[in-house]
Amino acid sequence: MIGIVPSILSADFTRLGEQVREAETAGAQRIQIDVMDGHFVPNITMGPMVVEAVRRCTSLPLEAHLMITNPQDYIETFAEAGADVIIVHQETCPHLHRVLMQIKKAGKQTGVALNPSTPVFMLEDMLPFIDLILVMTISPGFGGQDFVPETLPKIRQAREMITRRGLTNIDIEVDGGINIKTAAQVVNAGANLLVAGSAVYNKKESVADAVKRLRLAATS
Ligand code: DX5
């Protein structure tokens, strides 16, 4: 089943609670919270306080996408804040196995994100410890960027890699430039969770209509 995962980066923060509840009512599968430190990515956004606030607004599973250096220093903090899935970047974890064990010890699901230039095979040996692979379809840091089509083969490779090993319970999630034009392509390549920020919180239509159109486009 294809899940839509709104990213609150593009939400109206003057009414964040409402926007989260609108996404839940619209049938979103999860909510993604984009944590950026201005060091790993050239932007500073939000931290555990926002996870705590969103936790109070919805019963949907929350993904904390840590676009930060030294994520190992913050795993317990985001776990205690209410994240259900903690996503770290392969590029920030020279000791990835240790960080994945740390997330599991905190009782959370593990996610590993790959920037466009990071190959999928880097994760092969860690698959038994991974619940979600996040293929970044843009260079992380900002919403509203154009989809990078060269990432499509990576989505296919990720799906083939987990299928070959019979680990089909691992989610393949994509993030960046996902909209009604790109949704079907990423699903056909093997993604089952679609993160969308500006396509959902686009201010031209209701969140409900945006999620409905995106889901229709993804399954068309
Ligand atoms: C960017 C974030 C994405 C972003 C997606 O670094 O990780 O989640 O919010 O935004 P859109 O869907 O607008 O590309």
JSON list of C-alpha atoms and ligand atoms in Angstrom, two decimals:
[
{"chain": "A", "resi": 1, "resn": "MET", "atom": "CA", "xyz": [0.00, 0.00, 0.00]},
{"chain": "A", "resi": 2, "resn": "ILE", "atom": "CA", "xyz": [1.36, 3.42, -0.96]},
{"chain": "A", "resi": 3, "resn": "GLY", "atom": "CA", "xyz": [1.59, 5.86, 1.96]},
{"chain": "A", "resi": 4, "resn": "ILE", "atom": "CA", "xyz": [1.73, 9.65, 1.79]},
{"chain": "A", "resi": 5, "resn": "VAL", "atom": "CA", "xyz": [4.01, 11.20, 4.43]},
{"chain": "A", "resi": 6, "resn": "PRO", "atom": "CA", "xyz": [3.55, 14.98, 4.69]},
{"chain": "A", "resi": 7, "resn": "SER", "atom": "CA", "xyz": [6.68, 16.88, 5.66]},
{"chain": "A", "resi": 8, "resn": "ILE", "atom": "CA", "xyz": [5.79, 19.82, 7.93]},
{"chain": "A", "resi": 9, "resn": "LEU", "atom": "CA", "xyz": [8.72, 21.86, 6.60]},
{"chain": "A", "resi": 10, "resn": "SER", "atom": "CA", "xyz": [6.30, 23.56, 4.18]},
{"chain": "A", "resi": 11, "resn": "ALA", "atom": "CA", "xyz": [3.42, 23.83, 6.68]},
{"chain": "A", "resi": 12, "resn": "ASP", "atom": "CA", "xyz": [2.08, 27.15, 8.04]},
{"chain": "A", "resi": 13, "resn": "PHE", "atom": "CA", "xyz": [3.83, 27.26, 11.42]},
{"chain": "A", "resi": 14, "resn": "THR", "atom": "CA", "xyz": [1.40, 29.87, 12.71]},
{"chain": "A", "resi": 15, "resn": "ARG", "atom": "CA", "xyz": [-1.13, 27.01, 12.78]},
{"chain": "A", "resi": 16, "resn": "LEU", "atom": "CA", "xyz": [1.00, 23.91, 12.86]},
{"chain": "A", "resi": 17, "resn": "GLY", "atom": "CA", "xyz": [-1.42, 21.87, 14.97]},
{"chain": "A", "resi": 18, "resn": "GLU", "atom": "CA", "xyz": [-4.25, 22.46, 12.53]},
{"chain": "A", "resi": 19, "resn": "GLN", "atom": "CA", "xyz": [-2.03, 21.56, 9.56]},
{"chain": "A", "resi": 20, "resn": "VAL", "atom": "CA", "xyz": [-0.97, 18.30, 11.20]},
{"chain": "A", "resi": 21, "resn": "ARG", "atom": "CA", "xyz": [-4.57, 17.37, 11.99]},
{"chain": "A", "resi": 22, "resn": "GLU", "atom": "CA", "xyz": [-5.59, 18.24, 8.41]},
{"chain": "A", "resi": 23, "resn": "ALA", "atom": "CA", "xyz": [-2.95, 15.82, 7.15]},
{"chain": "A", "resi": 24, "resn": "GLU", "atom": "CA", "xyz": [-4.18, 13.10, 9.51]},
{"chain": "A", "resi": 25, "resn": "THR", "atom": "CA", "xyz": [-7.80, 13.62, 8.44]},
{"chain": "A", "resi": 26, "resn": "ALA", "atom": "CA", "xyz": [-6.66, 13.50, 4.82]},
{"chain": "A", "resi": 27, "resn": "GLY", "atom": "CA", "xyz": [-5.35, 9.99, 5.34]},
{"chain": "A", "resi": 28, "resn": "ALA", "atom": "CA", "xyz": [-1.63, 10.62, 5.67]},
{"chain": "A", "resi": 29, "resn": "GLN", "atom": "CA", "xyz": [0.26, 7.50, 6.73]},
{"chain": "A", "resi": 30, "resn": "ARG", "atom": "CA", "xyz": [2.83, 9.34, 8.88]},
{"chain": "A", "resi": 31, "resn": "ILE", "atom": "CA", "xyz": [4.19, 12.83, 9.50]},
{"chain": "A", "resi": 32, "resn": "GLN", "atom": "CA", "xyz": [7.81, 13.72, 8.81]},
{"chain": "A", "resi": 33, "resn": "ILE", "atom": "CA", "xyz": [9.67, 16.32, 10.85]},
{"chain": "A", "resi": 34, "resn": "ASP", "atom": "CA", "xyz": [12.74, 17.72, 9.09]},
{"chain": "A", "resi": 35, "resn": "VAL", "atom": "CA", "xyz": [15.49, 18.45, 11.59]},
{"chain": "A", "resi": 36, "resn": "MET", "atom": "CA", "xyz": [18.34, 20.52, 10.15]},
{"chain": "A", "resi": 37, "resn": "ASP", "atom": "CA", "xyz": [21.40, 21.90, 11.94]},
{"chain": "A", "resi": 38, "resn": "GLY", "atom": "CA", "xyz": [22.83, 24.36, 9.40]},
{"chain": "A", "resi": 39, "resn": "HIS", "atom": "CA", "xyz": [25.98, 22.20, 9.30]},
{"chain": "A", "resi": 40, "resn": "PHE", "atom": "CA", "xyz": [25.18, 18.95, 7.48]},
{"chain": "A", "resi": 41, "resn": "VAL", "atom": "CA", "xyz": [22.71, 20.93, 5.33]},
{"chain": "A", "resi": 42, "resn": "PRO", "atom": "CA", "xyz": [22.70, 24.71, 4.64]},
{"chain": "A", "resi": 43, "resn": "ASN", "atom": "CA", "xyz": [19.54, 25.38, 6.64]},
{"chain": "A", "resi": 44, "resn": "ILE", "atom": "CA", "xyz": [18.41, 25.44, 10.28]},
{"chain": "A", "resi": 45, "resn": "THR", "atom": "CA", "xyz": [14.85, 24.31, 11.02]},
{"chain": "A", "resi": 46, "resn": "MET", "atom": "CA", "xyz": [13.44, 22.55, 14.06]},
{"chain": "A", "resi": 47, "resn": "GLY", "atom": "CA", "xyz": [14.36, 20.24, 16.93]},
{"chain": "A", "resi": 48, "resn": "PRO", "atom": "CA", "xyz": [12.88, 17.93, 19.60]},
{"chain": "A", "resi": 49, "resn": "MET", "atom": "CA", "xyz": [10.50, 20.62, 20.88]},
{"chain": "A", "resi": 50, "resn": "VAL", "atom": "CA", "xyz": [8.63, 20.52, 17.58]},
{"chain": "A", "resi": 51, "resn": "VAL", "atom": "CA", "xyz": [8.49, 16.72, 17.70]},
{"chain": "A", "resi": 52, "resn": "GLU", "atom": "CA", "xyz": [6.96, 17.02, 21.18]},
{"chain": "A", "resi": 53, "resn": "ALA", "atom": "CA", "xyz": [4.42, 19.58, 19.92]},
{"chain": "A", "resi": 54, "resn": "VAL", "atom": "CA", "xyz": [3.44, 17.50, 16.89]},
{"chain": "A", "resi": 55, "resn": "ARG", "atom": "CA", "xyz": [3.21, 14.42, 19.13]},
{"chain": "A", "resi": 56, "resn": "ARG", "atom": "CA", "xyz": [0.45, 16.20, 21.04]},
{"chain": "A", "resi": 57, "resn": "CYS", "atom": "CA", "xyz": [-1.48, 16.90, 17.81]},
{"chain": "A", "resi": 58, "resn": "THR", "atom": "CA", "xyz": [-1.76, 13.49, 16.18]},
{"chain": "A", "resi": 59, "resn": "SER", "atom": "CA", "xyz": [-1.74, 9.77, 16.74]},
{"chain": "A", "resi": 60, "resn": "LEU", "atom": "CA", "xyz": [0.03, 9.19, 13.41]},
{"chain": "A", "resi": 61, "resn": "PRO", "atom": "CA", "xyz": [3.54, 7.72, 13.55]},
{"chain": "A", "resi": 62, "resn": "LEU", "atom": "CA", "xyz": [6.18, 10.48, 13.50]},
{"chain": "A", "resi": 63, "resn": "GLU", "atom": "CA", "xyz": [9.43, 10.30, 11.54]},
{"chain": "A", "resi": 64, "resn": "ALA", "atom": "CA", "xyz": [12.31, 12.45, 12.79]},
{"chain": "A", "resi": 65, "resn": "HIS", "atom": "CA", "xyz": [14.54, 13.01, 9.74]},
{"chain": "A", "resi": 66, "resn": "LEU", "atom": "CA", "xyz": [17.87, 14.02, 11.27]},
{"chain": "A", "resi": 67, "resn": "MET", "atom": "CA", "xyz": [19.78, 16.09, 8.74]},
{"chain": "A", "resi": 68, "resn": "ILE", "atom": "CA", "xyz": [22.41, 16.84, 11.36]},
{"chain": "A", "resi": 69, "resn": "THR", "atom": "CA", "xyz": [26.01, 15.90, 12.09]},
{"chain": "A", "resi": 70, "resn": "ASN", "atom": "CA", "xyz": [26.63, 13.65, 15.10]},
{"chain": "A", "resi": 71, "resn": "PRO", "atom": "CA", "xyz": [23.06, 12.31, 15.20]},
{"chain": "A", "resi": 72, "resn": "GLN", "atom": "CA", "xyz": [24.23, 9.77, 17.81]},
{"chain": "A", "resi": 73, "resn": "ASP", "atom": "CA", "xyz": [24.26, 12.62, 20.33]},
{"chain": "A", "resi": 74, "resn": "TYR", "atom": "CA", "xyz": [20.49, 13.17, 19.90]},
{"chain": "A", "resi": 75, "resn": "ILE", "atom": "CA", "xyz": [18.87, 9.74, 19.41]},
{"chain": "A", "resi": 76, "resn": "GLU", "atom": "CA", "xyz": [17.50, 9.45, 22.96]},
{"chain": "A", "resi": 77, "resn": "THR", "atom": "CA", "xyz": [16.32, 13.08, 22.88]},
{"chain": "A", "resi": 78, "resn": "PHE", "atom": "CA", "xyz": [14.22, 12.53, 19.76]},
{"chain": "A", "resi": 79, "resn": "ALA", "atom": "CA", "xyz": [13.01, 9.19, 21.05]},
{"chain": "A", "resi": 80, "resn": "GLU", "atom": "CA", "xyz": [11.82, 10.81, 24.29]},
{"chain": "A", "resi": 81, "resn": "ALA", "atom": "CA", "xyz": [10.25, 13.67, 22.30]},
{"chain": "A", "resi": 82, "resn": "GLY", "atom": "CA", "xyz": [7.93, 11.15, 20.64]},
{"chain": "A", "resi": 83, "resn": "ALA", "atom": "CA", "xyz": [9.48, 10.14, 17.33]},
{"chain": "A", "resi": 84, "resn": "ASP", "atom": "CA", "xyz": [8.49, 6.62, 16.23]},
{"chain": "A", "resi": 85, "resn": "VAL", "atom": "CA", "xyz": [11.02, 6.36, 13.40]},
{"chain": "A", "resi": 86, "resn": "ILE", "atom": "CA", "xyz": [14.46, 7.97, 13.66]},
{"chain": "A", "resi": 87, "resn": "ILE", "atom": "CA", "xyz": [16.10, 8.52, 10.28]},
{"chain": "A", "resi": 88, "resn": "VAL", "atom": "CA", "xyz": [19.83, 9.22, 10.16]},
{"chain": "A", "resi": 89, "resn": "HIS", "atom": "CA", "xyz": [21.93, 9.96, 7.08]},
{"chain": "A", "resi": 90, "resn": "GLN", "atom": "CA", "xyz": [24.47, 7.39, 5.96]},
{"chain": "A", "resi": 91, "resn": "GLU", "atom": "CA", "xyz": [26.76, 10.34, 5.26]},
{"chain": "A", "resi": 92, "resn": "THR", "atom": "CA", "xyz": [26.81, 11.43, 8.93]},
{"chain": "A", "resi": 93, "resn": "CYS", "atom": "CA", "xyz": [27.33, 7.97, 10.45]},
{"chain": "A", "resi": 94, "resn": "PRO", "atom": "CA", "xyz": [30.81, 6.44, 10.02]},
{"chain": "A", "resi": 95, "resn": "HIS", "atom": "CA", "xyz": [29.69, 3.95, 12.74]},
{"chain": "A", "resi": 96, "resn": "LEU", "atom": "CA", "xyz": [26.23, 3.30, 11.29]},
{"chain": "A", "resi": 97, "resn": "HIS", "atom": "CA", "xyz": [25.78, -0.10, 12.95]},
{"chain": "A", "resi": 98, "resn": "ARG", "atom": "CA", "xyz": [26.36, 1.47, 16.37]},
{"chain": "A", "resi": 99, "resn": "VAL", "atom": "CA", "xyz": [23.79, 4.23, 15.67]},
{"chain": "A", "resi": 100, "resn": "LEU", "atom": "CA", "xyz": [21.20, 1.73, 14.43]},
{"chain": "A", "resi": 101, "resn": "MET", "atom": "CA", "xyz": [21.66, -0.31, 17.62]},
{"chain": "A", "resi": 102, "resn": "GLN", "atom": "CA", "xyz": [21.27, 2.91, 19.62]},
{"chain": "A", "resi": 103, "resn": "ILE", "atom": "CA", "xyz": [17.93, 3.69, 17.89]},
{"chain": "A", "resi": 104, "resn": "LYS", "atom": "CA", "xyz": [16.70, 0.14, 18.48]},
{"chain": "A", "resi": 105, "resn": "LYS", "atom": "CA", "xyz": [17.77, 0.32, 22.13]},
{"chain": "A", "resi": 106, "resn": "ALA", "atom": "CA", "xyz": [15.60, 3.45, 22.41]},
{"chain": "A", "resi": 107, "resn": "GLY", "atom": "CA", "xyz": [12.68, 1.32, 21.19]},
{"chain": "A", "resi": 108, "resn": "LYS", "atom": "CA", "xyz": [12.28, 3.08, 17.86]},
{"chain": "A", "resi": 109, "resn": "GLN", "atom": "CA", "xyz": [12.25, 2.05, 14.21]},
{"chain": "A", "resi": 110, "resn": "THR", "atom": "CA", "xyz": [15.44, 2.72, 12.25]},
{"chain": "A", "resi": 111, "resn": "GLY", "atom": "CA", "xyz": [15.68, 4.71, 9.02]},
{"chain": "A", "resi": 112, "resn": "VAL", "atom": "CA", "xyz": [18.73, 5.47, 6.89]},
{"chain": "A", "resi": 113, "resn": "ALA", "atom": "CA", "xyz": [18.66, 8.31, 4.34]},
{"chain": "A", "resi": 114, "resn": "LEU", "atom": "CA", "xyz": [20.91, 8.45, 1.28]},
{"chain": "A", "resi": 115, "resn": "ASN", "atom": "CA", "xyz": [21.78, 11.70, -0.50]},
{"chain": "A", "resi": 116, "resn": "PRO", "atom": "CA", "xyz": [21.58, 11.56, -4.31]},
{"chain": "A", "resi": 117, "resn": "SER", "atom": "CA", "xyz": [25.31, 10.78, -4.66]},
{"chain": "A", "resi": 118, "resn": "THR", "atom": "CA", "xyz": [25.42, 7.99, -2.05]},
{"chain": "A", "resi": 119, "resn": "PRO", "atom": "CA", "xyz": [25.01, 4.50, -3.58]},
{"chain": "A", "resi": 120, "resn": "VAL", "atom": "CA", "xyz": [22.42, 2.06, -2.25]},
{"chain": "A", "resi": 121, "resn": "PHE", "atom": "CA", "xyz": [24.91, -0.81, -1.86]},
{"chain": "A", "resi": 122, "resn": "MET", "atom": "CA", "xyz": [26.44, 1.07, 1.11]},
{"chain": "A", "resi": 123, "resn": "LEU", "atom": "CA", "xyz": [23.49, -0.21, 3.15]},
{"chain": "A", "resi": 124, "resn": "GLU", "atom": "CA", "xyz": [23.46, -3.86, 2.04]},
{"chain": "A", "resi": 125, "resn": "ASP", "atom": "CA", "xyz": [25.26, -5.29, 5.09]},
{"chain": "A", "resi": 126, "resn": "MET", "atom": "CA", "xyz": [23.14, -3.24, 7.50]},
{"chain": "A", "resi": 127, "resn": "LEU", "atom": "CA", "xyz": [19.77, -4.29, 6.06]},
{"chain": "A", "resi": 128, "resn": "PRO", "atom": "CA", "xyz": [18.93, -6.68, 8.94]},
{"chain": "A", "resi": 129, "resn": "PHE", "atom": "CA", "xyz": [18.95, -3.62, 11.25]},
{"chain": "A", "resi": 130, "resn": "ILE", "atom": "CA", "xyz": [17.05, -1.20, 8.97]},
{"chain": "A", "resi": 131, "resn": "ASP", "atom": "CA", "xyz": [13.27, -0.65, 8.93]},
{"chain": "A", "resi": 132, "resn": "LEU", "atom": "CA", "xyz": [13.24, 2.13, 6.30]},
{"chain": "A", "resi": 133, "resn": "ILE", "atom": "CA", "xyz": [15.52, 3.30, 3.48]},
{"chain": "A", "resi": 134, "resn": "LEU", "atom": "CA", "xyz": [14.97, 6.95, 2.57]},
{"chain": "A", "resi": 135, "resn": "VAL", "atom": "CA", "xyz": [16.16, 7.75, -0.95]},
{"chain": "A", "resi": 136, "resn": "MET", "atom": "CA", "xyz": [16.60, 11.52, -1.16]},
{"chain": "A", "resi": 137, "resn": "THR", "atom": "CA", "xyz": [15.36, 12.64, -4.58]},
{"chain": "A", "resi": 138, "resn": "ILE", "atom": "CA", "xyz": [16.83, 16.11, -4.05]},
{"chain": "A", "resi": 139, "resn": "SER", "atom": "CA", "xyz": [19.88, 17.42, -2.20]},
{"chain": "A", "resi": 140, "resn": "PRO", "atom": "CA", "xyz": [18.49, 17.94, 1.32]},
{"chain": "A", "resi": 141, "resn": "GLY", "atom": "CA", "xyz": [18.03, 21.32, 2.99]},
{"chain": "A", "resi": 142, "resn": "PHE", "atom": "CA", "xyz": [14.98, 22.98, 1.49]},
{"chain": "A", "resi": 143, "resn": "GLY", "atom": "CA", "xyz": [11.45, 22.25, 0.36]},
{"chain": "A", "resi": 144, "resn": "GLY", "atom": "CA", "xyz": [10.15, 23.09, -3.10]},
{"chain": "A", "resi": 145, "resn": "GLN", "atom": "CA", "xyz": [13.20, 21.87, -5.04]},
{"chain": "A", "resi": 146, "resn": "ASP", "atom": "CA", "xyz": [13.04, 20.09, -8.39]},
{"chain": "A", "resi": 147, "resn": "PHE", "atom": "CA", "xyz": [13.05, 16.29, -8.40]},
{"chain": "A", "resi": 148, "resn": "VAL", "atom": "CA", "xyz": [16.40, 14.75, -9.44]},
{"chain": "A", "resi": 149, "resn": "PRO", "atom": "CA", "xyz": [15.44, 12.08, -12.02]},
{"chain": "A", "resi": 150, "resn": "GLU", "atom": "CA", "xyz": [18.86, 10.43, -11.79]},
{"chain": "A", "resi": 151, "resn": "THR", "atom": "CA", "xyz": [17.76, 9.07, -8.40]},
{"chain": "A", "resi": 152, "resn": "LEU", "atom": "CA", "xyz": [15.11, 6.82, -10.01]},
{"chain": "A", "resi": 153, "resn": "PRO", "atom": "CA", "xyz": [17.56, 3.92, -10.64]},
{"chain": "A", "resi": 154, "resn": "LYS", "atom": "CA", "xyz": [18.57, 4.10, -6.96]},
{"chain": "A", "resi": 155, "resn": "ILE", "atom": "CA", "xyz": [14.96, 3.53, -5.89]},
{"chain": "A", "resi": 156, "resn": "ARG", "atom": "CA", "xyz": [14.84, 0.50, -8.19]},
{"chain": "A", "resi": 157, "resn": "GLN", "atom": "CA", "xyz": [18.16, -0.78, -6.81]},
{"chain": "A", "resi": 158, "resn": "ALA", "atom": "CA", "xyz": [16.92, -0.38, -3.23]},
{"chain": "A", "resi": 159, "resn": "ARG", "atom": "CA", "xyz": [13.74, -2.34, -3.99]},
{"chain": "A", "resi": 160, "resn": "GLU", "atom": "CA", "xyz": [15.73, -5.06, -5.79]},
{"chain": "A", "resi": 161, "resn": "MET", "atom": "CA", "xyz": [18.23, -5.26, -2.94]},
{"chain": "A", "resi": 162, "resn": "ILE", "atom": "CA", "xyz": [15.60, -5.89, -0.26]},
{"chain": "A", "resi": 163, "resn": "THR", "atom": "CA", "xyz": [13.56, -8.22, -2.48]},
{"chain": "A", "resi": 164, "resn": "ARG", "atom": "CA", "xyz": [16.66, -10.29, -3.29]},
{"chain": "A", "resi": 165, "resn": "ARG", "atom": "CA", "xyz": [17.24, -10.78, 0.43]},
{"chain": "A", "resi": 166, "resn": "GLY", "atom": "CA", "xyz": [13.59, -11.42, 1.22]},
{"chain": "A", "resi": 167, "resn": "LEU", "atom": "CA", "xyz": [13.45, -8.35, 3.49]},
{"chain": "A", "resi": 168, "resn": "THR", "atom": "CA", "xyz": [10.26, -6.96, 1.97]},
{"chain": "A", "resi": 169, "resn": "ASN", "atom": "CA", "xyz": [9.16, -5.56, 5.34]},
{"chain": "A", "resi": 170, "resn": "ILE", "atom": "CA", "xyz": [11.68, -2.73, 4.83]},
{"chain": "A", "resi": 171, "resn": "ASP", "atom": "CA", "xyz": [9.99, 0.47, 3.60]},
{"chain": "A", "resi": 172, "resn": "ILE", "atom": "CA", "xyz": [11.43, 2.33, 0.62]},
{"chain": "A", "resi": 173, "resn": "GLU", "atom": "CA", "xyz": [10.66, 6.00, 1.16]},
{"chain": "A", "resi": 174, "resn": "VAL", "atom": "CA", "xyz": [11.43, 8.91, -1.18]},
{"chain": "A", "resi": 175, "resn": "ASP", "atom": "CA", "xyz": [11.75, 12.57, -0.32]},
{"chain": "A", "resi": 176, "resn": "GLY", "atom": "CA", "xyz": [12.13, 15.72, -2.36]},
{"chain": "A", "resi": 177, "resn": "GLY", "atom": "CA", "xyz": [10.21, 17.08, -5.33]},
{"chain": "A", "resi": 178, "resn": "ILE", "atom": "CA", "xyz": [7.48, 14.46, -4.91]},
{"chain": "A", "resi": 179, "resn": "ASN", "atom": "CA", "xyz": [4.29, 15.80, -6.54]},
{"chain": "A", "resi": 180, "resn": "ILE", "atom": "CA", "xyz": [1.55, 14.78, -8.97]},
{"chain": "A", "resi": 181, "resn": "LYS", "atom": "CA", "xyz": [4.10, 14.78, -11.82]},
{"chain": "A", "resi": 182, "resn": "THR", "atom": "CA", "xyz": [6.71, 12.56, -10.14]},
{"chain": "A", "resi": 183, "resn": "ALA", "atom": "CA", "xyz": [4.63, 10.34, -7.83]},
{"chain": "A", "resi": 184, "resn": "ALA", "atom": "CA", "xyz": [3.88, 7.56, -10.32]},
{"chain": "A", "resi": 185, "resn": "GLN", "atom": "CA", "xyz": [7.53, 7.36, -11.43]},
{"chain": "A", "resi": 186, "resn": "VAL", "atom": "CA", "xyz": [8.85, 6.77, -7.91]},
{"chain": "A", "resi": 187, "resn": "VAL", "atom": "CA", "xyz": [6.13, 4.21, -7.13]},
{"chain": "A", "resi": 188, "resn": "ASN", "atom": "CA", "xyz": [6.84, 2.34, -10.36]},
{"chain": "A", "resi": 189, "resn": "ALA", "atom": "CA", "xyz": [10.53, 2.33, -9.36]},
{"chain": "A", "resi": 190, "resn": "GLY", "atom": "CA", "xyz": [9.64, 0.67, -6.03]},
{"chain": "A", "resi": 191, "resn": "ALA", "atom": "CA", "xyz": [8.91, 3.37, -3.43]},
{"chain": "A", "resi": 192, "resn": "ASN", "atom": "CA", "xyz": [6.02, 2.67, -1.04]},
{"chain": "A", "resi": 193, "resn": "LEU", "atom": "CA", "xyz": [6.24, 5.80, 1.18]},
{"chain": "A", "resi": 194, "resn": "LEU", "atom": "CA", "xyz": [6.20, 9.26, -0.43]},
{"chain": "A", "resi": 195, "resn": "VAL", "atom": "CA", "xyz": [7.31, 12.27, 1.58]},
{"chain": "A", "resi": 196, "resn": "ALA", "atom": "CA", "xyz": [5.83, 15.50, 0.29]},
{"chain": "A", "resi": 197, "resn": "GLY", "atom": "CA", "xyz": [6.10, 19.01, 1.71]},
{"chain": "A", "resi": 198, "resn": "SER", "atom": "CA", "xyz": [5.27, 21.67, -0.85]},
{"chain": "A", "resi": 199, "resn": "ALA", "atom": "CA", "xyz": [2.94, 19.34, -2.78]},
{"chain": "A", "resi": 200, "resn": "VAL", "atom": "CA", "xyz": [0.80, 18.87, 0.35]},
{"chain": "A", "resi": 201, "resn": "TYR", "atom": "CA", "xyz": [1.11, 22.32, 1.95]},
{"chain": "A", "resi": 202, "resn": "ASN", "atom": "CA", "xyz": [0.88, 24.21, -1.33]},
{"chain": "A", "resi": 203, "resn": "LYS", "atom": "CA", "xyz": [-1.56, 26.94, -0.22]},
{"chain": "A", "resi": 204, "resn": "LYS", "atom": "CA", "xyz": [-3.49, 26.60, -3.50]},
{"chain": "A", "resi": 205, "resn": "GLU", "atom": "CA", "xyz": [-5.80, 23.84, -2.28]},
{"chain": "A", "resi": 206, "resn": "SER", "atom": "CA", "xyz": [-6.79, 22.16, 0.96]},
{"chain": "A", "resi": 207, "resn": "VAL", "atom": "CA", "xyz": [-4.44, 19.61, 2.49]},
{"chain": "A", "resi": 208, "resn": "ALA", "atom": "CA", "xyz": [-7.18, 17.04, 1.99]},
{"chain": "A", "resi": 209, "resn": "ASP", "atom": "CA", "xyz": [-7.41, 17.74, -1.73]},
{"chain": "A", "resi": 210, "resn": "ALA", "atom": "CA", "xyz": [-3.61, 17.83, -2.11]},
{"chain": "A", "resi": 211, "resn": "VAL", "atom": "CA", "xyz": [-3.15, 14.46, -0.37]},
{"chain": "A", "resi": 212, "resn": "LYS", "atom": "CA", "xyz": [-6.02, 12.93, -2.35]},
{"chain": "A", "resi": 213, "resn": "ARG", "atom": "CA", "xyz": [-4.59, 14.16, -5.70]},
{"chain": "A", "resi": 214, "resn": "LEU", "atom": "CA", "xyz": [-1.11, 12.99, -4.77]},
{"chain": "A", "resi": 215, "resn": "ARG", "atom": "CA", "xyz": [-2.33, 9.53, -3.81]},
{"chain": "A", "resi": 216, "resn": "LEU", "atom": "CA", "xyz": [-4.35, 9.29, -7.04]},
{"chain": "A", "resi": 217, "resn": "ALA", "atom": "CA", "xyz": [-1.30, 10.35, -9.07]},
{"chain": "A", "resi": 218, "resn": "ALA", "atom": "CA", "xyz": [0.88, 7.82, -7.23]},
{"chain": "A", "resi": 219, "resn": "THR", "atom": "CA", "xyz": [-1.43, 4.93, -8.01]},
{"chain": "A", "resi": 220, "resn": "SER", "atom": "CA", "xyz": [-2.38, 5.95, -11.55]},
{"chain": "B", "resi": 1, "resn": "DX5", "atom": "C1", "xyz": [14.32, 18.64, 2.44]},
{"chain": "B", "resi": 1, "resn": "DX5", "atom": "C2", "xyz": [13.44, 17.80, 3.34]},
{"chain": "B", "resi": 1, "resn": "DX5", "atom": "C3", "xyz": [12.23, 17.33, 2.62]},
{"chain": "B", "resi": 1, "resn": "DX5", "atom": "C4", "xyz": [11.41, 18.47, 2.10]},
{"chain": "B", "resi": 1, "resn": "DX5", "atom": "C5", "xyz": [10.56, 17.98, 0.97]},
{"chain": "B", "resi": 1, "resn": "DX5", "atom": "O1", "xyz": [15.64, 18.50, 2.83]},
{"chain": "B", "resi": 1, "resn": "DX5", "atom": "O2", "xyz": [14.10, 16.67, 3.81]},
{"chain": "B", "resi": 1, "resn": "DX5", "atom": "O3", "xyz": [11.40, 16.51, 3.45]},
{"chain": "B", "resi": 1, "resn": "DX5", "atom": "O4", "xyz": [10.61, 18.98, 3.14]},
{"chain": "B", "resi": 1, "resn": "DX5", "atom": "O5", "xyz": [9.98, 19.10, 0.42]},
{"chain": "B", "resi": 1, "resn": "DX5", "atom": "P1", "xyz": [9.31, 19.04, -1.00]},
{"chain": "B", "resi": 1, "resn": "DX5", "atom": "O6", "xyz": [8.31, 17.91, -0.93]},
{"chain": "B", "resi": 1, "resn": "DX5", "atom": "O7", "xyz": [8.68, 20.39, -1.12]},
{"chain": "B", "resi": 1, "resn": "DX5", "atom": "O8", "xyz": [10.39, 18.77, -1.99]}
]
